[in-house]
Coordinates of C-alpha atoms in Angstrom, one line a residue:
Chain A
X39 CA 43.7 204.8 -26.9
X40 CA 41.5 202.3 -25.3
X41 CA 38.5 203.0 -27.0
X42 CA 40.6 202.5 -30.5
X43 CA 42.0 199.3 -29.4
X44 CA 38.3 198.0 -28.5
X45 CA 37.0 199.3 -31.7
X46 CA 39.6 197.6 -33.5
X47 CA 39.4 194.5 -31.7
X48 CA 35.6 194.4 -32.4
X49 CA 36.3 195.0 -36.3
X50 CA 38.9 192.2 -36.2
X51 CA 36.4 189.9 -34.6
X52 CA 33.6 191.0 -37.1
X53 CA 35.8 190.4 -40.2
X54 CA 36.7 187.0 -38.8
X55 CA 33.2 186.1 -38.2
X56 CA 32.4 187.5 -41.8
X57 CA 35.2 185.4 -43.4
X58 CA 33.4 182.4 -41.8
X59 CA 30.3 182.9 -43.4
X60 CA 31.7 183.8 -46.7
X61 CA 34.1 181.1 -47.1
X62 CA 31.3 178.5 -46.9
X63 CA 29.2 180.3 -48.9
X64 CA 31.3 180.9 -51.6
X65 CA 32.0 177.1 -51.9
X66 CA 35.4 177.0 -50.9
X67 CA 34.7 174.5 -48.4
X68 CA 32.0 172.4 -48.0
X69 CA 28.8 173.7 -46.0
X70 CA 28.2 170.4 -44.7
X71 CA 31.3 170.3 -42.9
X72 CA 32.2 173.8 -42.1
X73 CA 28.9 175.7 -41.8
X74 CA 28.6 179.5 -42.1
X75 CA 28.8 181.6 -39.1
X76 CA 25.0 182.3 -39.1
X77 CA 24.0 178.5 -39.0
X78 CA 26.8 177.9 -36.1
X79 CA 24.9 180.9 -34.4
X80 CA 21.7 179.5 -34.8
X81 CA 22.5 176.2 -33.3
X82 CA 24.4 178.1 -30.3
X83 CA 20.9 179.9 -29.8
X84 CA 19.3 176.2 -29.9
X85 CA 21.8 174.8 -27.3
X86 CA 21.4 178.2 -25.1
X87 CA 17.6 177.2 -25.0
X88 CA 18.3 173.5 -23.9
X89 CA 18.7 173.1 -20.3
X90 CA 20.8 170.1 -20.6
X91 CA 23.3 172.3 -22.3
X92 CA 23.6 174.3 -18.7
X93 CA 23.8 171.2 -16.8
X94 CA 26.6 170.2 -19.1
X95 CA 28.5 173.5 -18.7
X96 CA 27.9 173.3 -15.0
X97 CA 29.7 169.9 -15.0
X98 CA 32.7 171.0 -17.1
X99 CA 33.0 174.2 -14.8
X100 CA 32.8 171.8 -11.5
X101 CA 35.5 169.6 -12.9
X102 CA 37.7 172.7 -14.0
X103 CA 37.2 174.4 -10.5
X104 CA 37.5 171.7 -8.5
X105 CA 40.4 170.3 -10.2
X106 CA 42.2 173.8 -10.3
X107 CA 41.7 174.3 -6.9
X108 CA 43.3 170.9 -5.7
X109 CA 46.3 171.3 -8.1
X110 CA 47.0 175.1 -6.9
X111 CA 46.8 174.0 -3.0
X112 CA 48.8 170.9 -3.7
X113 CA 51.2 172.6 -5.8
X114 CA 51.9 175.3 -3.4
X115 CA 51.8 173.3 -0.5
X116 CA 54.7 170.7 -2.2
X117 CA 56.3 173.4 -3.7
X118 CA 57.2 175.2 -0.8
X119 CA 57.8 172.2 1.4
X120 CA 60.2 170.8 -1.0
X121 CA 62.3 174.1 -0.9
X122 CA 62.2 174.6 2.3
X123 CA 63.2 171.2 3.7
X124 CA 67.1 170.8 3.3
X125 CA 68.1 168.2 0.4
X126 CA 64.5 167.5 -0.6
X127 CA 65.0 169.5 -3.6
X128 CA 67.8 167.8 -4.9
X129 CA 65.9 164.1 -4.0
X130 CA 63.0 164.9 -5.8
X131 CA 64.1 166.9 -8.9
X132 CA 64.6 163.6 -11.1
X133 CA 61.4 162.1 -9.8
X134 CA 59.6 165.5 -10.9
X135 CA 61.2 165.8 -14.2
X136 CA 60.2 161.8 -15.0
X137 CA 56.6 162.6 -14.0
X138 CA 56.2 165.9 -15.4
X139 CA 56.2 165.3 -19.1
X140 CA 53.8 162.3 -19.2
X141 CA 50.7 163.5 -20.9
X142 CA 47.6 163.4 -18.8
X143 CA 45.6 162.0 -21.4
X144 CA 48.0 158.8 -21.4
X145 CA 46.5 158.2 -17.9
X146 CA 42.8 157.8 -19.4
X147 CA 42.7 154.1 -19.1
X148 CA 44.1 154.2 -15.5
X149 CA 41.0 157.0 -14.7
X150 CA 38.4 154.6 -16.3
X151 CA 39.8 151.4 -14.4
X152 CA 39.7 153.3 -11.0
X153 CA 36.8 155.5 -11.3
X154 CA 34.7 154.9 -14.3
X155 CA 33.0 157.7 -16.2
X156 CA 32.6 159.9 -13.6
X157 CA 33.8 163.3 -12.4
X158 CA 36.6 161.6 -10.3
X159 CA 38.1 160.4 -13.7
X160 CA 37.8 164.1 -15.1
X161 CA 39.6 165.2 -11.7
X162 CA 42.6 162.9 -11.9
X163 CA 43.4 164.1 -15.2
X164 CA 42.8 167.8 -14.5
X165 CA 44.9 167.5 -11.5
X166 CA 47.7 165.7 -12.9
X167 CA 48.2 168.2 -15.7
X168 CA 47.6 171.2 -13.5
X169 CA 49.8 170.3 -10.7
X170 CA 52.9 170.1 -12.1
X171 CA 52.1 173.7 -13.8
X172 CA 52.0 175.3 -10.4
X173 CA 54.7 173.3 -8.8
X174 CA 57.4 174.1 -11.3
X175 CA 56.2 177.9 -10.9
X176 CA 56.7 177.6 -7.0
X177 CA 60.0 176.2 -7.3
X178 CA 61.1 178.8 -9.5
X179 CA 59.7 181.6 -7.3
X180 CA 61.5 180.1 -4.3
X181 CA 64.8 180.2 -5.9
X182 CA 64.1 183.6 -6.5
X183 CA 64.2 184.5 -3.1
X184 CA 66.9 187.3 -2.6
X185 CA 69.7 185.9 -0.4
X186 CA 70.5 189.0 1.5
X187 CA 66.8 189.3 2.5
X188 CA 66.9 185.9 3.7
X189 CA 70.1 186.4 5.6
X190 CA 68.6 189.3 7.0
X191 CA 65.5 187.4 8.3
X192 CA 67.6 185.0 9.5
X193 CA 69.8 187.2 11.5
X194 CA 66.9 189.1 13.0
X195 CA 65.9 185.7 14.7
X196 CA 62.7 184.7 12.3
X197 CA 61.6 181.3 12.6
X198 CA 61.0 178.9 9.7
X199 CA 57.3 180.1 9.3
X200 CA 58.0 183.8 9.8
X201 CA 60.7 183.6 7.1
X202 CA 58.2 181.9 4.4
X203 CA 55.3 184.2 5.7
X204 CA 57.4 187.5 5.2
X205 CA 60.3 186.5 2.7
X206 CA 59.4 183.5 0.8
X207 CA 55.9 184.3 0.0
X208 CA 55.9 187.7 -1.4
X209 CA 59.2 186.7 -3.6
X210 CA 57.1 183.4 -4.8
X211 CA 53.5 185.1 -5.3
X212 CA 53.9 186.4 -8.8
X213 CA 55.4 183.1 -10.1
X214 CA 52.6 181.2 -7.9
X215 CA 50.1 183.5 -9.8
X216 CA 51.8 183.0 -13.3
X217 CA 51.4 179.0 -12.6
X218 CA 47.7 179.3 -11.3
X219 CA 46.9 181.0 -14.4
X220 CA 48.6 178.7 -16.7
X221 CA 47.1 175.8 -14.8
X222 CA 43.6 177.4 -15.1
X223 CA 44.0 177.1 -18.9
X224 CA 45.5 173.6 -19.0
X225 CA 42.4 172.4 -16.4
X226 CA 39.9 173.5 -19.1
X227 CA 41.5 171.7 -21.9
X228 CA 41.8 168.5 -19.9
X229 CA 38.5 168.7 -18.4
X230 CA 37.1 168.8 -21.9
X231 CA 39.3 166.3 -23.3
X232 CA 38.2 163.9 -20.6
X233 CA 34.6 164.4 -21.1
X234 CA 35.3 164.0 -24.9
X235 CA 37.0 160.8 -24.4
X236 CA 35.9 159.2 -21.4
X237 CA 32.0 160.1 -21.6
X238 CA 32.0 161.9 -18.0
X239 CA 29.1 164.4 -18.3
X240 CA 30.1 167.9 -19.7
X241 CA 30.7 170.0 -22.5
X242 CA 33.2 167.7 -24.2
X243 CA 30.6 164.7 -23.9
X244 CA 28.1 167.0 -25.5
X245 CA 30.6 167.9 -28.5
X246 CA 31.3 164.1 -28.8
X247 CA 27.6 162.9 -29.2
X248 CA 27.1 166.0 -31.7
X249 CA 30.0 164.8 -33.8
X250 CA 28.9 161.1 -34.2
X251 CA 25.6 162.2 -34.9
X252 CA 26.6 164.3 -37.8
X253 CA 25.0 167.2 -36.1
X254 CA 27.8 169.6 -37.7
X255 CA 26.6 172.8 -36.8
X256 CA 25.8 172.1 -33.2
X257 CA 29.2 170.6 -32.8
X258 CA 30.8 173.9 -33.8
X259 CA 28.4 175.7 -31.7
X260 CA 29.7 173.9 -28.5
X261 CA 33.3 174.3 -29.6
X262 CA 32.7 177.9 -29.8
X263 CA 31.2 178.0 -26.3
X264 CA 34.4 176.1 -25.0
X265 CA 36.3 178.8 -26.7
X266 CA 34.6 181.7 -25.1
X267 CA 35.1 179.7 -21.5
X268 CA 38.8 179.4 -22.1
X269 CA 38.6 183.3 -23.1
X270 CA 36.8 184.2 -19.9
X271 CA 38.7 181.8 -17.6
X272 CA 42.0 183.6 -19.0
X273 CA 40.6 187.1 -18.6
X274 CA 39.4 186.2 -14.7
X275 CA 42.7 184.5 -14.2
X276 CA 44.5 188.0 -15.3
X277 CA 42.2 190.0 -13.1
X278 CA 42.6 187.9 -10.1
X279 CA 46.7 188.0 -10.9
X280 CA 46.7 191.9 -10.8
X281 CA 44.6 192.1 -7.8
X282 CA 46.5 189.8 -5.8
X283 CA 50.0 191.4 -7.0
X284 CA 48.5 195.0 -6.8
X285 CA 51.6 195.8 -4.4
X286 CA 54.1 194.3 -6.8
X287 CA 56.7 196.5 -9.1
X288 CA 55.6 194.5 -12.1
X289 CA 51.6 195.3 -11.8
X290 CA 52.4 198.8 -10.0
X291 CA 54.6 199.7 -13.0
X292 CA 57.3 201.6 -11.0
X293 CA 60.8 201.3 -11.5
X294 CA 62.9 199.2 -8.7
X295 CA 64.9 201.5 -6.9
Chain B
X273 CA 34.3 153.8 -31.9
X274 CA 37.8 153.8 -33.7
X275 CA 39.5 153.3 -30.7
X276 CA 37.7 150.3 -29.3
X277 CA 40.7 148.2 -30.4
X278 CA 43.6 150.0 -29.6
X279 CA 42.4 151.0 -26.0
X280 CA 41.1 147.2 -25.9
X281 CA 44.8 146.3 -25.9
X282 CA 45.8 149.1 -23.8
X283 CA 43.2 147.9 -21.3
X284 CA 44.4 144.4 -21.6
X285 CA 48.0 145.3 -20.3
X286 CA 46.5 147.4 -17.6
X287 CA 44.0 144.9 -16.6
X288 CA 46.8 142.3 -16.3
X289 CA 48.8 144.8 -14.0
X290 CA 45.7 145.1 -12.1
X291 CA 44.9 141.7 -11.7
X292 CA 48.3 141.0 -10.6
X293 CA 48.3 143.4 -7.9
X294 CA 44.8 142.0 -6.4
X295 CA 42.8 145.0 -7.1
X296 CA 40.4 143.8 -9.1
X297 CA 38.9 141.6 -6.1
X298 CA 36.8 144.8 -5.3
X299 CA 34.2 143.6 -7.7
X300 CA 31.1 145.2 -9.1
X301 CA 28.4 143.3 -7.1
X302 CA 28.9 146.0 -4.3
X303 CA 27.9 148.5 -6.8
X304 CA 24.9 147.0 -7.8
X305 CA 22.6 148.2 -5.2
X306 CA 19.3 146.4 -4.5
X307 CA 16.5 148.2 -3.3
X308 CA 12.9 146.9 -3.1
X309 CA 13.9 144.0 -5.4
X310 CA 15.0 146.2 -7.9
X311 CA 18.5 145.9 -8.8
X312 CA 20.5 149.0 -10.3
X313 CA 23.3 148.0 -13.1
X314 CA 25.2 150.2 -14.6
X315 CA 25.5 149.9 -18.2
X316 CA 28.3 151.7 -20.6
X317 CA 27.1 152.2 -24.0
X318 CA 28.0 154.1 -27.3
X319 CA 25.6 156.9 -27.9
X320 CA 24.6 155.3 -31.8
X321 CA 21.4 154.1 -33.2
X322 CA 22.3 150.3 -32.2
X323 CA 21.4 150.8 -28.5
X324 CA 17.9 152.3 -29.0
X325 CA 16.2 149.1 -27.5
X326 CA 17.9 149.6 -24.3
X327 CA 16.7 153.1 -24.0
X328 CA 13.1 151.8 -25.3
X329 CA 13.1 149.0 -22.7
X330 CA 13.8 151.3 -20.0
X331 CA 11.1 153.7 -21.2
X332 CA 8.6 151.0 -21.6
X333 CA 9.3 149.3 -18.2
X334 CA 10.7 146.2 -19.5
X335 CA 13.4 146.3 -17.3
X336 CA 11.7 147.5 -14.3
X337 CA 9.3 144.6 -15.2
X338 CA 12.5 142.4 -14.8
X339 CA 13.7 144.0 -11.5
X340 CA 16.3 145.9 -13.3
X341 CA 17.0 149.7 -13.2
X342 CA 19.7 150.6 -15.9
X343 CA 21.8 153.5 -15.2
X344 CA 23.4 154.3 -18.6
X345 CA 26.4 156.0 -19.0
X346 CA 27.5 156.5 -22.5
X347 CA 31.3 157.0 -23.6
X348 CA 32.7 157.7 -27.3
X349 CA 34.1 154.3 -27.7
X350 CA 35.6 151.1 -26.2
X351 CA 37.9 153.4 -24.6
X352 CA 35.9 153.7 -21.6
X353 CA 33.6 150.7 -22.0
X354 CA 35.7 147.6 -22.1
X355 CA 38.0 148.5 -19.0
X356 CA 35.0 149.7 -17.3
X357 CA 33.3 146.5 -17.6
X358 CA 36.3 144.5 -16.8
X359 CA 37.3 146.6 -13.7
X360 CA 33.4 146.4 -12.5
X361 CA 32.8 150.3 -12.9
X362 CA 29.9 149.1 -15.1
X363 CA 28.1 146.0 -14.9
X364 CA 27.5 145.6 -18.6
X365 CA 28.8 147.4 -21.9
X366 CA 28.1 147.5 -25.7
X367 CA 30.9 146.0 -28.1
X368 CA 31.2 144.4 -31.4
X369 CA 32.0 140.7 -31.5
X370 CA 35.2 141.0 -33.0
X371 CA 36.4 143.0 -30.5
X372 CA 35.0 140.6 -27.9
X373 CA 36.7 137.6 -29.5
X374 CA 40.1 139.6 -29.4
X375 CA 39.8 140.1 -25.9
X376 CA 38.7 136.5 -25.1
X377 CA 42.0 135.3 -27.1
X378 CA 44.1 137.8 -24.8
X379 CA 42.5 136.4 -21.7
X380 CA 40.6 139.5 -20.9
X381 CA 37.8 138.5 -18.5
X382 CA 34.7 139.3 -20.5
X383 CA 32.0 137.4 -21.3
X384 CA 29.0 138.1 -23.8
X385 CA 25.6 137.7 -22.5
X386 CA 22.9 139.2 -24.8
X387 CA 22.6 140.2 -28.0
X388 CA 22.9 143.7 -29.4
X389 CA 22.6 144.2 -33.1
X390 CA 22.4 142.1 -36.4
X391 CA 23.0 143.4 -39.9
X392 CA 20.0 143.4 -42.1
X393 CA 21.5 141.0 -44.3
X394 CA 20.0 142.5 -47.3
X395 CA 22.6 143.4 -49.7
X396 CA 22.8 147.1 -50.4
X397 CA 20.1 147.9 -47.6
X398 CA 22.1 147.4 -44.5
X399 CA 23.1 150.0 -41.7
X400 CA 26.3 149.9 -42.8
X401 CA 28.0 149.9 -46.0
X402 CA 30.9 150.1 -48.0
X403 CA 30.7 153.4 -50.1
X404 CA 32.4 155.4 -53.0
X405 CA 31.9 158.8 -54.1
X406 CA 29.2 159.6 -56.8
X407 CA 31.6 160.0 -59.5
X408 CA 34.0 157.5 -58.4
X409 CA 35.3 154.7 -61.2
X410 CA 35.1 152.1 -58.6
X411 CA 32.2 149.6 -59.1
X412 CA 32.9 146.9 -57.2
X413 CA 35.0 145.8 -54.2
X414 CA 37.7 144.1 -56.5
X415 CA 38.3 147.4 -57.8
X416 CA 39.9 148.3 -54.6
X417 CA 43.1 146.7 -55.2
X418 CA 45.6 149.5 -54.6
X419 CA 43.1 151.9 -53.3
X420 CA 42.7 153.7 -49.9
X421 CA 39.8 152.3 -47.9
X422 CA 38.9 154.1 -44.5
X423 CA 37.7 151.6 -41.7
X424 CA 37.0 152.8 -38.0
X425 CA 39.6 150.5 -36.4
X426 CA 42.3 148.4 -38.3
X427 CA 42.4 144.8 -37.5
X428 CA 38.9 144.8 -36.2
X429 CA 35.3 143.6 -37.6
X430 CA 35.4 146.4 -40.4
X431 CA 38.6 145.1 -42.0
X432 CA 37.6 141.7 -41.7
X433 CA 34.2 142.5 -43.3
X434 CA 35.9 144.5 -46.2
X435 CA 38.5 141.9 -46.8
X436 CA 35.5 139.3 -47.0
X437 CA 33.8 141.4 -49.8
X438 CA 37.0 142.1 -51.9
X439 CA 37.6 138.3 -52.0
X440 CA 34.1 137.5 -52.7
X441 CA 34.3 140.0 -55.8
X442 CA 37.4 137.9 -56.7
X443 CA 40.0 140.6 -55.7
X444 CA 43.0 140.1 -53.4
X445 CA 42.2 142.0 -50.1
X446 CA 46.1 142.2 -49.2
X447 CA 46.3 144.7 -52.0
X448 CA 43.9 146.9 -50.4
X449 CA 45.3 149.8 -48.4
X450 CA 43.5 150.2 -45.2
X451 CA 43.4 153.7 -43.2
X452 CA 41.9 154.3 -39.9
X453 CA 39.2 157.2 -39.5
X454 CA 36.6 157.6 -37.3
X455 CA 33.1 157.2 -39.0
X456 CA 31.9 160.5 -38.7
X457 CA 34.8 162.0 -40.5
X458 CA 34.4 159.5 -43.3
X459 CA 31.9 161.4 -45.1
X460 CA 34.2 164.6 -45.5
X461 CA 37.2 162.5 -46.2
X462 CA 35.4 160.6 -49.2
X463 CA 34.0 163.9 -50.7
X464 CA 37.5 165.6 -50.6
X465 CA 39.2 162.8 -52.2
X466 CA 41.5 161.8 -49.1
X467 CA 40.0 158.1 -49.4
X468 CA 38.6 156.5 -52.4
X469 CA 36.0 154.3 -50.2
X470 CA 35.0 154.1 -46.8
X471 CA 33.4 151.7 -44.6
X472 CA 30.7 153.6 -42.9
X473 CA 27.7 152.8 -40.4
X474 CA 24.7 155.1 -39.8
X475 CA 24.3 158.0 -39.3
X476 CA 27.3 158.8 -41.7
X477 CA 26.1 156.4 -44.2
X478 CA 22.8 158.4 -44.6
X479 CA 25.1 161.5 -45.0
X480 CA 27.1 160.1 -47.6
X481 CA 23.9 158.7 -49.5
X482 CA 22.5 162.2 -49.3
X483 CA 25.6 163.5 -51.0
X484 CA 25.3 161.2 -53.8
X485 CA 27.4 158.5 -52.5
X486 CA 27.1 154.8 -53.9
X487 CA 27.0 151.8 -51.9
X488 CA 29.0 149.3 -53.8
X489 CA 28.8 146.3 -51.4
X490 CA 27.4 145.3 -47.6
X491 CA 30.7 143.8 -46.2
X492 CA 28.9 142.8 -42.8
X493 CA 26.3 140.9 -45.1
X494 CA 29.3 139.3 -47.2
X495 CA 30.6 137.7 -44.0
X496 CA 27.6 135.7 -43.1
X497 CA 23.7 135.9 -43.7
X498 CA 22.2 137.7 -40.6
X499 CA 25.7 138.6 -38.8
X500 CA 25.6 139.1 -35.2
X501 CA 27.5 142.6 -35.3
X502 CA 27.6 143.5 -31.5
X503 CA 26.7 142.0 -28.2
X504 CA 26.3 143.5 -24.5
X505 CA 28.7 142.0 -22.3
X506 CA 29.7 141.6 -18.6
X507 CA 33.0 140.5 -16.8
X508 CA 33.6 137.1 -16.0
X509 CA 33.6 137.6 -12.6
X510 CA 30.4 139.7 -12.3
X511 CA 28.3 136.6 -14.4
X512 CA 29.8 134.2 -11.8
X513 CA 29.2 135.9 -8.7
X514 CA 25.7 137.4 -9.7
X515 CA 24.0 135.0 -12.1
X516 CA 20.6 136.1 -11.2
X517 CA 21.2 139.8 -12.2
X518 CA 22.8 138.5 -15.4
X519 CA 19.6 136.2 -15.9
X520 CA 17.5 139.1 -15.7
X521 CA 19.4 141.3 -18.0
X522 CA 19.2 138.7 -20.5
X523 CA 15.5 138.4 -20.4
X524 CA 14.9 141.8 -20.3
X525 CA 17.1 142.8 -23.2
X526 CA 15.5 139.9 -25.2
X527 CA 12.1 141.6 -24.7
X528 CA 13.4 145.0 -25.3
X529 CA 15.2 144.1 -28.9
X530 CA 11.9 142.2 -29.6
X531 CA 10.0 145.4 -29.1
X532 CA 12.3 147.5 -30.9
X533 CA 12.6 145.4 -33.9
X534 CA 8.6 145.2 -34.0
X535 CA 8.3 149.1 -33.3
X536 CA 11.0 150.7 -35.6
X537 CA 9.3 154.2 -35.5
X538 CA 9.4 154.2 -31.8
X539 CA 13.1 153.1 -31.7
X540 CA 14.0 156.2 -34.2
X541 CA 12.2 158.2 -31.8
X542 CA 14.1 157.4 -28.7
X543 CA 17.0 157.9 -30.5
X544 CA 16.6 161.5 -30.5
X545 CA 16.8 161.3 -26.5
X546 CA 20.6 160.7 -26.4
X547 CA 22.0 161.6 -29.8
X548 CA 21.8 164.8 -31.8
X549 CA 21.3 163.5 -34.9
X550 CA 19.4 166.0 -37.1
X551 CA 15.6 164.6 -37.9
X552 CA 16.0 165.0 -41.4
X553 CA 19.0 162.4 -41.0
X554 CA 17.2 160.1 -38.9
X555 CA 14.4 159.5 -41.2
X556 CA 16.9 158.3 -43.8
X557 CA 18.9 156.2 -41.1
X558 CA 18.7 152.5 -42.0
X559 CA 18.2 150.7 -38.5
X560 CA 19.9 147.4 -37.5
X561 CA 18.1 144.4 -36.9
X562 CA 17.5 143.4 -33.3
X563 CA 16.9 139.9 -33.1
X564 CA 16.5 138.4 -29.6
X565 CA 19.4 135.9 -29.9
X566 CA 22.7 135.9 -31.5
X567 CA 23.4 133.9 -34.6
X568 CA 26.3 131.5 -33.2
X569 CA 26.9 130.4 -37.1
X570 CA 27.5 133.9 -38.1
X571 CA 29.8 134.4 -35.2
X572 CA 32.0 131.3 -36.2
X573 CA 31.9 132.8 -39.7
X574 CA 33.5 136.0 -38.3
X575 CA 35.8 134.0 -36.3
X576 CA 37.2 132.0 -39.2
X577 CA 37.8 135.0 -41.2
X578 CA 39.3 136.9 -38.6
X579 CA 41.7 133.9 -37.9
X580 CA 42.5 134.2 -41.6
X581 CA 43.3 137.9 -41.3
X582 CA 45.5 137.2 -38.0
X583 CA 43.3 139.0 -35.6
X584 CA 43.5 136.6 -32.8
X585 CA 46.6 135.4 -30.7
X586 CA 44.7 132.3 -30.0
X587 CA 41.6 130.9 -31.3
X588 CA 38.9 132.6 -29.5
X589 CA 36.9 130.1 -27.1
X590 CA 33.2 130.6 -28.1
X591 CA 32.0 128.4 -25.6
X592 CA 33.5 130.5 -23.0
X593 CA 32.5 133.5 -24.5
X594 CA 29.0 133.4 -25.7
X595 CA 25.9 132.8 -23.4

């Protein structure tokens, strides 16, 4: 079953690549603006052979990883704090709902004013965008705590810290993992956008330079790289999620009694 | 590039706020670290052919001879450069003259310090051109009435220039439909017929020409002979606090510009170090002129046309803006 799925997946990808080769070759779109797969592959090989490409990849991954780590930690800590401290949830709800929909890219002028075109500018945007993903999931997760379990823990005399550790955290963890997985994807998007627009070093900046240089195949090659990066990040995040929740019924696949 | 004006204006509002909070007093002077008589300055550039002299000057040791070390940062456009310079993240930046005049008339504290590029002044052989598709019926800028013309930024230097060309050809520029499009997207848009004409710069111009596109006018040449198109600028605050560094930058840049102008092959070569322009395209690229000094008369002409087009809130003070 699994082998068959893999074979079908590979066939689908091969068909897609063949289509990418055929469409420009048949003249349906101009080769100059949409080069065939083989030319993109050539450009990709050139990129991989260039050490500057690897530096750019490293810069992008640094921005992504640091930003995601900061956003996740902050999201979890703030989320738990807001839920545990009485009345804080109600007091902050409107502010969160106001701040959350602000698109991170709207903060680009601010980022440039504060930090120029450095890594910190990228981090500002990445953290702002990913933080809400984690925070909102943590808030949902905490809300999901079974009141009976909570009351039981209370009546057994568990303190706040013990209740967070043994009741709140296990309930919230699946939500937290979902939040981090979503944040991982958002963080990559924002890291590359920031590089593209602000000009902070990384893959995004390289795409921008290729674009303004009329180096079309190189541009698509770099876009393919970012796509692959997104794919790997998603697969990685799912693996981590499965490991961290190995005990949870959603992963074990058992029916809850 | 196309976001230059838009973000310039955003920067205006953000800057006003920043100045009001007094946060802009952390000037750039502390960031220009001095070591052994050499001052390191951060320069914000757009990775295009125009800025080749700075790379070449750095490579040839012209800047170090003047006691400067350039730390070059490239950004896609004014989005990062104008606010970056005004807030002191960069000490110097690259911008077109109209954007600088717009900023000046909006009281954004910028000051042009050195020349950057000028048009070649040769009709039909400029680094920028008003182009149409091979089989287009449009023969002259006058035929653009009622047609869609792409420029990189509305209400900026290229709109002024195209309007000047239409006027010169006896047409009414108010009847032209201007649309905003990034230079690098113009060849494809022109080819597919989404636009009727495009005001492009290199290397997109070379791409259009290689597809058989025709240049029907050189709008920058129509504005003024030998038009100063872009300049390097700093913030007024930095210029006041570090007059010595600014003087060094001016002297070194003038020398670098003269060198690049005299050695076009080396200039072409250095472009490959910071762009990805394919070799075949780079060969065909028309280089801009790199005169050491700005041409004030041409800037005045550009300003008059800009005023006619309503670009400025108040008349820009060229005495304050120009070096």
